[in-house]
């Protein structure tokens, strides 16, 4: 009888619990003969404190790091590596990478750069908090640079002036590295930038000026046309567009993040 019970118990355990596991649904597997024997109480193992998550003023600037389990690394040590994907404000150290991506993106299309190298440095020094860079394994792949503004429409002064505490953000440039185009990165970083601006209490709207072939791109992101811009660069003319920032800083986008 004991043999029959043991067989039934073992068969049930093999069907319910994967082989090699010591526990199944909180029930420890023992044989019928050993069940009556007193079992030594396992000593409680000290639990390791979970690593602190990186903090940020905005949830849209948190890094997305490569994850390694402790068991998969040598001797149970965690591996340290650059984040696989990270969004953060730009700094002066990023100015060269920013200008190289911008120059390649715009010179070949329109022959003009929205920002010269000295202007890139100017805005990254004055208002780095109104910029956003997308880095993959430490390399810049896309970025947005903006500055503060306090008037209804953009004027020539908006090209070089930053107004601290202004209720409007003037988006100067959005660019993606040429090796990373046609991957949907432009819409993603623009969406993240707009959600980041929602976290800034003083900012009520974002404005930009673009050439006609970019109107559809910004319209899909939620921008509205406001008519011809008062600013012209050489023979180039632009359309001014506006995005009104409402509530809902934590809106989700089906972008894979």
mmCIF file of C-alpha atoms in Angstrom:
data_model
loop_
_atom_site.group_PDB
_atom_site.id
_atom_site.type_symbol
_atom_site.label_atom_id
_atom_site.label_comp_id
_atom_site.label_asym_id
_atom_site.label_seq_id
_atom_site.Cartn_x
_atom_site.Cartn_y
_atom_site.Cartn_z
ATOM 1 C CA UNK A 1 0.000 0.000 0.000
ATOM 2 C CA UNK A 2 2.851 2.312 0.872
ATOM 3 C CA UNK A 3 4.449 1.507 -2.493
ATOM 4 C CA UNK A 4 1.207 2.364 -4.358
ATOM 5 C CA UNK A 5 0.839 5.707 -2.521
ATOM 6 C CA UNK A 6 4.439 6.575 -3.229
ATOM 7 C CA UNK A 7 3.948 5.900 -6.968
ATOM 8 C CA UNK A 8 0.808 8.017 -7.156
ATOM 9 C CA UNK A 9 2.481 10.892 -5.274
ATOM 10 C CA UNK A 10 5.534 10.800 -7.539
ATOM 11 C CA UNK A 11 3.419 10.709 -10.709
ATOM 12 C CA UNK A 12 1.367 13.685 -9.540
ATOM 13 C CA UNK A 13 4.493 15.654 -8.685
ATOM 14 C CA UNK A 14 6.153 14.998 -12.065
ATOM 15 C CA UNK A 15 3.031 16.206 -13.912
ATOM 16 C CA UNK A 16 2.565 19.346 -11.826
ATOM 17 C CA UNK A 17 6.085 20.414 -10.890
ATOM 18 C CA UNK A 18 8.971 20.817 -13.371
ATOM 19 C CA UNK A 19 11.833 18.425 -12.754
ATOM 20 C CA UNK A 20 14.646 19.691 -10.597
ATOM 21 C CA UNK A 21 12.521 22.170 -8.609
ATOM 22 C CA UNK A 22 12.313 21.714 -4.850
ATOM 23 C CA UNK A 23 8.995 23.485 -4.427
ATOM 24 C CA UNK A 24 5.686 23.568 -6.278
ATOM 25 C CA UNK A 25 2.921 26.017 -5.326
ATOM 26 C CA UNK A 26 4.475 26.357 -1.868
ATOM 27 C CA UNK A 27 4.384 22.570 -1.122
ATOM 28 C CA UNK A 28 7.716 20.835 -0.500
ATOM 29 C CA UNK A 29 8.067 17.437 -2.238
ATOM 30 C CA UNK A 30 8.901 14.523 0.146
ATOM 31 C CA UNK A 31 8.431 10.752 -0.054
ATOM 32 C CA UNK A 32 5.756 8.998 2.007
ATOM 33 C CA UNK A 33 8.355 7.208 4.166
ATOM 34 C CA UNK A 34 10.277 10.390 4.870
ATOM 35 C CA UNK A 35 7.195 12.471 5.634
ATOM 36 C CA UNK A 36 7.030 11.212 9.207
ATOM 37 C CA UNK A 37 10.672 12.057 9.903
ATOM 38 C CA UNK A 38 11.425 15.467 11.440
ATOM 39 C CA UNK A 39 12.865 17.757 8.805
ATOM 40 C CA UNK A 40 15.710 20.151 9.631
ATOM 41 C CA UNK A 41 14.584 23.737 9.455
ATOM 42 C CA UNK A 42 16.423 25.590 6.666
ATOM 43 C CA UNK A 43 18.395 28.534 7.849
ATOM 44 C CA UNK A 44 17.086 31.791 6.510
ATOM 45 C CA UNK A 45 19.465 33.377 4.053
ATOM 46 C CA UNK A 46 20.043 37.112 4.253
ATOM 47 C CA UNK A 47 18.322 38.824 1.355
ATOM 48 C CA UNK A 48 20.291 41.168 -0.802
ATOM 49 C CA UNK A 49 18.933 44.671 -1.034
ATOM 50 C CA UNK A 50 17.558 45.486 -4.461
ATOM 51 C CA UNK A 51 19.683 48.003 -6.377
ATOM 52 C CA UNK A 52 18.348 51.528 -6.340
ATOM 53 C CA UNK A 53 16.771 52.590 -9.633
ATOM 54 C CA UNK A 54 18.263 55.725 -11.194
ATOM 55 C CA UNK A 55 16.231 58.764 -10.241
ATOM 56 C CA UNK A 56 15.305 61.544 -12.598
ATOM 57 C CA UNK A 57 13.250 64.706 -12.609
ATOM 58 C CA UNK A 58 11.152 63.112 -15.330
ATOM 59 C CA UNK A 59 10.194 59.504 -16.093
ATOM 60 C CA UNK A 60 11.049 60.184 -19.730
ATOM 61 C CA UNK A 61 14.761 60.581 -18.986
ATOM 62 C CA UNK A 62 15.261 57.209 -17.300
ATOM 63 C CA UNK A 63 17.885 54.961 -18.924
ATOM 64 C CA UNK A 64 16.990 51.565 -20.313
ATOM 65 C CA UNK A 65 19.919 49.394 -19.237
ATOM 66 C CA UNK A 66 20.871 45.927 -20.414
ATOM 67 C CA UNK A 67 19.757 43.497 -17.731
ATOM 68 C CA UNK A 68 21.896 40.626 -16.498
ATOM 69 C CA UNK A 69 20.864 38.192 -13.782
ATOM 70 C CA UNK A 70 23.296 37.560 -10.950
ATOM 71 C CA UNK A 71 23.475 33.861 -11.811
ATOM 72 C CA UNK A 72 24.520 34.523 -15.418
ATOM 73 C CA UNK A 73 27.570 36.587 -14.509
ATOM 74 C CA UNK A 74 30.877 35.116 -13.306
ATOM 75 C CA UNK A 75 30.937 34.344 -9.572
ATOM 76 C CA UNK A 76 27.541 35.962 -9.154
ATOM 77 C CA UNK A 77 28.834 39.471 -9.805
ATOM 78 C CA UNK A 78 26.786 42.011 -11.704
ATOM 79 C CA UNK A 79 28.126 43.215 -15.010
ATOM 80 C CA UNK A 80 28.500 46.929 -15.516
ATOM 81 C CA UNK A 81 27.812 48.229 -19.002
ATOM 82 C CA UNK A 82 26.625 51.343 -20.791
ATOM 83 C CA UNK A 83 22.844 51.688 -21.012
ATOM 84 C CA UNK A 84 21.463 50.046 -24.124
ATOM 85 C CA UNK A 85 19.121 53.002 -24.631
ATOM 86 C CA UNK A 86 19.078 56.246 -22.670
ATOM 87 C CA UNK A 87 17.269 59.570 -22.918
ATOM 88 C CA UNK A 88 18.849 62.535 -21.151
ATOM 89 C CA UNK A 89 19.445 66.260 -21.409
ATOM 90 C CA UNK A 90 22.369 67.244 -23.615
ATOM 91 C CA UNK A 91 25.538 68.891 -22.300
ATOM 92 C CA UNK A 92 28.348 70.935 -23.813
ATOM 93 C CA UNK A 93 30.317 67.713 -24.189
ATOM 94 C CA UNK A 94 27.682 66.534 -26.686
ATOM 95 C CA UNK A 95 27.960 69.660 -28.877
ATOM 96 C CA UNK A 96 30.302 68.154 -31.477
ATOM 97 C CA UNK A 97 28.174 65.039 -31.946
ATOM 98 C CA UNK A 98 25.052 67.203 -32.166
ATOM 99 C CA UNK A 99 26.504 69.430 -34.869
ATOM 100 C CA UNK A 100 27.861 66.534 -36.928
ATOM 101 C CA UNK A 101 24.429 64.838 -36.997
ATOM 102 C CA UNK A 102 22.664 68.134 -37.727
ATOM 103 C CA UNK A 103 25.035 69.121 -40.524
ATOM 104 C CA UNK A 104 24.679 65.771 -42.285
ATOM 105 C CA UNK A 105 20.882 65.825 -41.903
ATOM 106 C CA UNK A 106 20.229 69.353 -43.169
ATOM 107 C CA UNK A 107 23.061 70.431 -45.460
ATOM 108 C CA UNK A 108 22.297 67.653 -47.936
ATOM 109 C CA UNK A 109 18.579 68.577 -47.995
ATOM 110 C CA UNK A 110 18.270 72.343 -47.680
ATOM 111 C CA UNK A 111 21.851 73.542 -47.683
ATOM 112 C CA UNK A 112 21.367 75.286 -44.321
ATOM 113 C CA UNK A 113 21.813 74.213 -40.700
ATOM 114 C CA UNK A 114 19.187 75.406 -38.193
ATOM 115 C CA UNK A 115 21.987 75.956 -35.670
ATOM 116 C CA UNK A 116 25.653 76.673 -36.256
ATOM 117 C CA UNK A 117 28.248 75.140 -33.951
ATOM 118 C CA UNK A 118 28.512 78.274 -31.807
ATOM 119 C CA UNK A 119 24.702 78.408 -31.531
ATOM 120 C CA UNK A 120 24.545 74.765 -30.478
ATOM 121 C CA UNK A 121 27.002 75.497 -27.676
ATOM 122 C CA UNK A 122 25.118 78.700 -26.834
ATOM 123 C CA UNK A 123 21.804 76.929 -26.183
ATOM 124 C CA UNK A 124 23.349 73.893 -24.480
ATOM 125 C CA UNK A 125 25.005 76.291 -22.064
ATOM 126 C CA UNK A 126 21.956 78.507 -21.478
ATOM 127 C CA UNK A 127 19.134 75.933 -21.388
ATOM 128 C CA UNK A 128 20.331 72.310 -21.396
ATOM 129 C CA UNK A 129 17.073 71.373 -19.656
ATOM 130 C CA UNK A 130 15.192 72.171 -22.885
ATOM 131 C CA UNK A 131 17.213 69.648 -24.884
ATOM 132 C CA UNK A 132 16.868 65.888 -25.169
ATOM 133 C CA UNK A 133 19.310 63.350 -26.551
ATOM 134 C CA UNK A 134 18.748 59.687 -27.359
ATOM 135 C CA UNK A 135 21.865 57.598 -26.739
ATOM 136 C CA UNK A 136 22.410 53.959 -27.633
ATOM 137 C CA UNK A 137 25.372 52.331 -25.897
ATOM 138 C CA UNK A 138 26.764 55.791 -25.203
ATOM 139 C CA UNK A 139 26.440 57.144 -28.754
ATOM 140 C CA UNK A 140 24.086 59.948 -29.735
ATOM 141 C CA UNK A 141 21.562 58.759 -32.329
ATOM 142 C CA UNK A 142 18.883 61.491 -32.214
ATOM 143 C CA UNK A 143 18.264 64.776 -30.435
ATOM 144 C CA UNK A 144 16.014 67.809 -29.985
ATOM 145 C CA UNK A 145 17.195 71.287 -28.971
ATOM 146 C CA UNK A 146 14.817 73.992 -27.771
ATOM 147 C CA UNK A 147 14.892 77.330 -25.973
ATOM 148 C CA UNK A 148 12.480 79.484 -23.990
ATOM 149 C CA UNK A 149 10.251 82.067 -25.662
ATOM 150 C CA UNK A 150 7.548 84.437 -24.366
ATOM 151 C CA UNK A 151 5.714 85.829 -27.393
ATOM 152 C CA UNK A 152 2.817 84.545 -29.467
ATOM 153 C CA UNK A 153 4.766 84.187 -32.723
ATOM 154 C CA UNK A 154 8.398 83.497 -33.479
ATOM 155 C CA UNK A 155 10.528 86.418 -34.578
ATOM 156 C CA UNK A 156 14.134 86.721 -35.677
ATOM 157 C CA UNK A 157 15.173 87.163 -32.039
ATOM 158 C CA UNK A 158 13.866 83.686 -31.247
ATOM 159 C CA UNK A 159 16.681 82.252 -33.357
ATOM 160 C CA UNK A 160 19.344 83.318 -30.866
ATOM 161 C CA UNK A 161 17.608 84.314 -27.611
ATOM 162 C CA UNK A 162 16.583 82.137 -24.681
ATOM 163 C CA UNK A 163 13.885 83.559 -22.388
ATOM 164 C CA UNK A 164 14.163 81.870 -18.971
ATOM 165 C CA UNK A 165 10.794 80.869 -17.544
ATOM 166 C CA UNK A 166 8.985 81.518 -20.818
ATOM 167 C CA UNK A 167 5.672 79.725 -21.320
ATOM 168 C CA UNK A 168 6.669 78.696 -24.863
ATOM 169 C CA UNK A 169 9.456 76.387 -26.002
ATOM 170 C CA UNK A 170 10.893 77.096 -29.423
ATOM 171 C CA UNK A 171 12.085 73.837 -30.975
ATOM 172 C CA UNK A 172 15.117 74.766 -33.056
ATOM 173 C CA UNK A 173 16.109 71.410 -34.463
ATOM 174 C CA UNK A 174 15.266 67.705 -34.426
ATOM 175 C CA UNK A 175 17.724 65.376 -36.153
ATOM 176 C CA UNK A 176 18.461 61.648 -36.369
ATOM 177 C CA UNK A 177 21.815 60.070 -37.205
ATOM 178 C CA UNK A 178 21.882 58.941 -40.840
ATOM 179 C CA UNK A 179 22.519 55.307 -39.839
ATOM 180 C CA UNK A 180 19.417 55.281 -37.671
ATOM 181 C CA UNK A 181 16.850 56.719 -40.060
ATOM 182 C CA UNK A 182 13.804 54.852 -41.351
ATOM 183 C CA UNK A 183 13.552 53.201 -37.917
ATOM 184 C CA UNK A 184 10.868 55.408 -36.391
ATOM 185 C CA UNK A 185 13.296 57.229 -34.111
ATOM 186 C CA UNK A 186 12.202 60.714 -35.201
ATOM 187 C CA UNK A 187 8.575 60.338 -34.047
ATOM 188 C CA UNK A 188 9.665 58.575 -30.847
ATOM 189 C CA UNK A 189 12.109 61.233 -29.666
ATOM 190 C CA UNK A 190 9.676 64.020 -30.583
ATOM 191 C CA UNK A 191 6.922 62.316 -28.587
ATOM 192 C CA UNK A 192 9.255 61.823 -25.617
ATOM 193 C CA UNK A 193 10.373 65.443 -25.791
ATOM 194 C CA UNK A 194 6.775 66.695 -25.742
ATOM 195 C CA UNK A 195 5.954 64.436 -22.776
ATOM 196 C CA UNK A 196 9.058 65.744 -21.020
ATOM 197 C CA UNK A 197 7.864 69.330 -21.565
ATOM 198 C CA UNK A 198 4.592 68.391 -19.858
ATOM 199 C CA UNK A 199 6.632 67.849 -16.689
ATOM 200 C CA UNK A 200 7.782 71.497 -16.727
ATOM 201 C CA UNK A 201 5.023 73.506 -15.010
ATOM 202 C CA UNK A 202 5.819 76.835 -16.683
ATOM 203 C CA UNK A 203 5.700 75.476 -20.241
ATOM 204 C CA UNK A 204 2.311 75.687 -21.952
ATOM 205 C CA UNK A 205 3.120 75.070 -25.600
ATOM 206 C CA UNK A 206 5.858 74.237 -28.123
ATOM 207 C CA UNK A 207 6.335 76.032 -31.436
ATOM 208 C CA UNK A 208 8.597 75.507 -34.429
ATOM 209 C CA UNK A 209 9.020 76.511 -38.036
ATOM 210 C CA UNK A 210 9.558 73.975 -40.789
ATOM 211 C CA UNK A 211 9.702 73.636 -44.548
ATOM 212 C CA UNK A 212 6.641 72.405 -46.410
ATOM 213 C CA UNK A 213 7.857 68.809 -46.828
ATOM 214 C CA UNK A 214 8.011 68.405 -43.017
ATOM 215 C CA UNK A 215 4.492 69.670 -42.288
ATOM 216 C CA UNK A 216 2.979 66.168 -42.528
ATOM 217 C CA UNK A 217 5.558 64.765 -40.091
ATOM 218 C CA UNK A 218 4.785 67.369 -37.415
ATOM 219 C CA UNK A 219 1.052 67.252 -38.095
ATOM 220 C CA UNK A 220 1.060 63.522 -37.259
ATOM 221 C CA UNK A 221 2.743 64.381 -33.941
ATOM 222 C CA UNK A 222 -0.126 66.726 -33.043
ATOM 223 C CA UNK A 223 1.194 70.102 -34.226
ATOM 224 C CA UNK A 224 -1.184 72.591 -35.832
ATOM 225 C CA UNK A 225 -0.297 74.990 -38.627
ATOM 226 C CA UNK A 226 -0.340 78.687 -37.780
ATOM 227 C CA UNK A 227 0.441 80.033 -41.209
ATOM 228 C CA UNK A 228 3.625 81.369 -42.835
ATOM 229 C CA UNK A 229 6.508 82.149 -40.502
ATOM 230 C CA UNK A 230 7.823 85.710 -40.235
ATOM 231 C CA UNK A 231 11.342 84.262 -40.479
ATOM 232 C CA UNK A 232 13.117 83.475 -43.734
ATOM 233 C CA UNK A 233 16.653 82.158 -44.242
ATOM 234 C CA UNK A 234 17.947 83.162 -47.653
ATOM 235 C CA UNK A 235 15.487 81.809 -50.194
ATOM 236 C CA UNK A 236 13.964 79.360 -47.707
ATOM 237 C CA UNK A 237 10.495 80.061 -46.312
ATOM 238 C CA UNK A 238 8.820 78.263 -43.426
ATOM 239 C CA UNK A 239 5.474 77.415 -41.872
ATOM 240 C CA UNK A 240 5.028 78.028 -38.156
ATOM 241 C CA UNK A 241 3.462 75.159 -36.187
ATOM 242 C CA UNK A 242 2.205 74.900 -32.612
ATOM 243 C CA UNK A 243 1.631 72.116 -30.090
ATOM 244 C CA UNK A 244 -0.464 72.998 -27.037
ATOM 245 C CA UNK A 245 0.648 71.100 -23.946
ATOM 246 C CA UNK A 246 -2.163 69.792 -21.768
ATOM 247 C CA UNK A 247 -2.176 67.427 -18.825
ATOM 248 C CA UNK A 248 -1.248 63.769 -18.845
ATOM 249 C CA UNK A 249 2.517 63.718 -18.566
ATOM 250 C CA UNK A 250 2.474 59.926 -18.271
ATOM 251 C CA UNK A 251 0.600 59.130 -21.455
ATOM 252 C CA UNK A 252 1.832 55.945 -23.057
ATOM 253 C CA UNK A 253 2.925 55.488 -26.629
ATOM 254 C CA UNK A 254 3.164 52.160 -28.425
ATOM 255 C CA UNK A 255 6.874 52.680 -29.074
ATOM 256 C CA UNK A 256 8.282 49.558 -27.432
ATOM 257 C CA UNK A 257 9.467 51.334 -24.283
#
